[in-house]
Amino acid sequence: MENINDYKALAFFDLDGTLLNSQSKLDQEVIEGIHRIRENGVLPFIATGRGHFELDETMSLTGISRAVA
């Protein structure tokens, strides 16, 4: 597991209308953007009211490994 202290910053993203488009899908540019911020020393989180079981696909595609749900 990664250490939070290894990152310069933390970024929290909502799902609906932020990571997911109006069809509740991830756009390729969002996936690439998440990978870029991680490369730049920022640890991304998902912050949502949804249950953890609804996050698997989004977390898998983006590489986001942490969530506040």
XYZ file of N, CA and C in Angstrom:
207
model
N 0.844 -1.182 0.000
C 0.000 0.000 0.000
C 0.888 1.244 0.000
N 0.453 2.278 -0.709
C 1.220 3.506 -0.801
C 1.105 4.317 0.492
N 2.114 5.128 0.738
C 2.166 5.954 1.929
C 1.727 7.370 1.566
N 0.745 7.892 2.252
C 0.248 9.243 1.982
C 1.374 10.268 2.079
N 2.311 10.046 2.968
C 3.404 11.005 3.160
C 4.343 11.094 1.962
N 4.236 10.170 1.020
C 5.066 10.208 -0.185
C 4.523 11.179 -1.235
N 3.358 11.777 -0.994
C 2.708 12.655 -1.966
C 2.774 14.111 -1.525
N 2.780 15.022 -2.507
C 2.801 16.460 -2.236
C 1.440 16.968 -1.793
N 0.389 16.308 -2.286
C -0.963 16.785 -2.009
C -1.951 15.635 -2.170
N -3.141 15.853 -1.656
C -4.254 14.929 -1.837
C -5.319 15.657 -2.647
N -6.015 14.927 -3.524
C -7.108 15.509 -4.310
C -8.326 14.615 -4.164
N -9.467 15.216 -3.861
C -10.704 14.475 -3.660
C -11.669 14.809 -4.790
N -12.222 13.764 -5.413
C -13.110 13.930 -6.561
C -14.454 13.274 -6.300
N -15.512 14.002 -6.596
C -16.860 13.452 -6.596
C -17.019 12.640 -7.878
N -18.023 11.791 -7.925
C -18.257 10.995 -9.132
C -19.153 11.721 -10.128
N -20.396 11.942 -9.763
C -21.395 12.463 -10.697
C -21.077 13.888 -11.134
N -20.826 14.047 -12.430
C -20.542 15.359 -12.988
C -19.104 15.814 -12.819
N -18.299 15.033 -12.132
C -16.882 15.368 -11.968
C -16.041 14.306 -12.657
N -15.969 13.113 -12.092
C -15.249 12.028 -12.766
C -16.113 11.372 -13.840
N -17.408 11.276 -13.583
C -18.312 10.607 -14.527
C -19.073 11.634 -15.356
N -19.287 11.304 -16.623
C -20.045 12.202 -17.497
C -21.549 12.040 -17.262
N -22.363 12.673 -18.077
C -23.820 12.644 -17.886
C -24.430 11.264 -18.105
N -23.670 10.352 -18.719
C -24.122 8.965 -18.889
C -23.512 8.048 -17.824
N -22.946 8.646 -16.778
C -22.295 7.911 -15.677
C -21.141 7.044 -16.160
N -20.419 7.537 -17.162
C -19.250 6.840 -17.711
C -18.012 7.718 -17.551
N -16.859 7.071 -17.521
C -15.584 7.789 -17.479
C -15.137 8.126 -18.892
N -14.799 9.377 -19.134
C -14.201 9.760 -20.408
C -12.708 9.445 -20.359
N -12.123 9.143 -21.501
C -10.699 8.816 -21.566
C -9.835 9.962 -21.042
N -10.240 11.196 -21.311
C -9.444 12.332 -20.833
C -9.431 12.420 -19.305
N -10.496 11.986 -18.658
C -10.527 11.959 -17.190
C -9.560 10.901 -16.670
N -9.582 9.730 -17.275
C -8.672 8.649 -16.880
C -7.224 9.112 -17.020
N -6.904 9.718 -18.147
C -5.543 10.206 -18.386
C -5.172 11.312 -17.402
N -6.121 12.181 -17.095
C -5.869 13.260 -16.143
C -5.563 12.749 -14.747
N -6.277 11.733 -14.321
C -6.018 11.140 -13.002
C -4.618 10.540 -12.968
N -4.230 9.864 -14.034
C -2.877 9.297 -14.090
C -1.814 10.405 -14.059
N -2.081 11.530 -14.738
C -1.123 12.643 -14.760
C -0.958 13.281 -13.379
N -2.067 13.473 -12.665
C -1.911 14.110 -11.350
C -1.132 13.206 -10.400
N -1.332 11.896 -10.519
C -0.565 10.971 -9.677
C 0.927 11.071 -10.021
N 1.238 11.138 -11.315
C 2.636 11.283 -11.754
C 3.263 12.571 -11.230
N 2.420 13.565 -10.960
C 2.899 14.850 -10.452
C 2.857 14.938 -8.928
N 2.732 13.804 -8.267
C 2.839 13.773 -6.815
C 1.569 14.028 -6.042
N 0.421 13.890 -6.692
C -0.862 14.105 -6.029
C -1.580 12.765 -5.907
N -2.045 12.452 -4.696
C -2.761 11.203 -4.454
C -4.260 11.445 -4.585
N -4.906 10.855 -5.597
C -6.337 11.080 -5.793
C -7.195 10.158 -4.925
N -8.297 10.696 -4.454
C -9.315 9.968 -3.705
C -10.653 10.177 -4.400
N -11.566 9.263 -4.206
C -12.960 9.478 -4.581
C -13.700 9.851 -3.305
N -14.491 10.913 -3.359
C -15.335 11.338 -2.243
C -16.776 11.286 -2.733
N -17.568 10.392 -2.168
C -18.915 10.180 -2.688
C -19.857 9.672 -1.607
N -21.121 9.838 -1.856
C -22.137 9.270 -0.985
C -22.524 7.865 -1.410
N -21.965 7.404 -2.509
C -22.255 6.049 -2.989
C -21.548 5.015 -2.121
N -22.030 3.784 -2.198
C -21.392 2.693 -1.474
C -20.132 2.222 -2.172
N -19.238 1.599 -1.410
C -17.967 1.113 -1.970
C -18.178 0.145 -3.135
N -19.246 -0.645 -3.098
C -19.494 -1.618 -4.168
C -19.734 -0.944 -5.513
N -20.096 0.327 -5.511
C -20.334 1.065 -6.756
C -19.064 1.703 -7.321
N -17.952 1.565 -6.631
C -16.732 2.266 -7.015
C -15.724 1.400 -7.753
N -15.914 0.098 -7.753
C -14.905 -0.827 -8.282
C -14.444 -0.488 -9.696
N -15.375 -0.299 -10.616
C -14.994 -0.044 -12.010
C -14.237 1.281 -12.147
N -14.753 2.321 -11.515
C -14.099 3.630 -11.596
C -12.701 3.576 -11.004
N -12.562 2.923 -9.867
C -11.250 2.830 -9.226
C -10.290 2.002 -10.076
N -10.783 0.959 -10.672
C -9.944 0.109 -11.514
C -9.452 0.861 -12.749
N -10.342 1.571 -13.416
C -9.977 2.273 -14.650
C -9.067 3.474 -14.412
N -9.235 4.141 -13.277
C -8.446 5.344 -13.011
C -7.179 5.062 -12.210
N -7.143 3.921 -11.548
C -6.012 3.630 -10.666
C -6.151 4.284 -9.305
N -7.305 4.894 -9.042
C -7.541 5.477 -7.718
C -7.720 4.326 -6.738
N -6.979 4.376 -5.644
C -7.002 3.256 -4.705
C -7.647 3.588 -3.367
N -8.102 4.828 -3.215
C -8.677 5.232 -1.932
C -9.974 6.000 -2.153
N -10.881 5.826 -1.195
C -12.163 6.510 -1.301
C -12.690 6.857 0.083
N -13.448 7.931 0.120
C -14.226 8.306 1.287
C -15.666 8.174 0.830
N -16.328 7.156 1.335
C -17.700 6.885 0.872
C -18.601 6.569 2.045
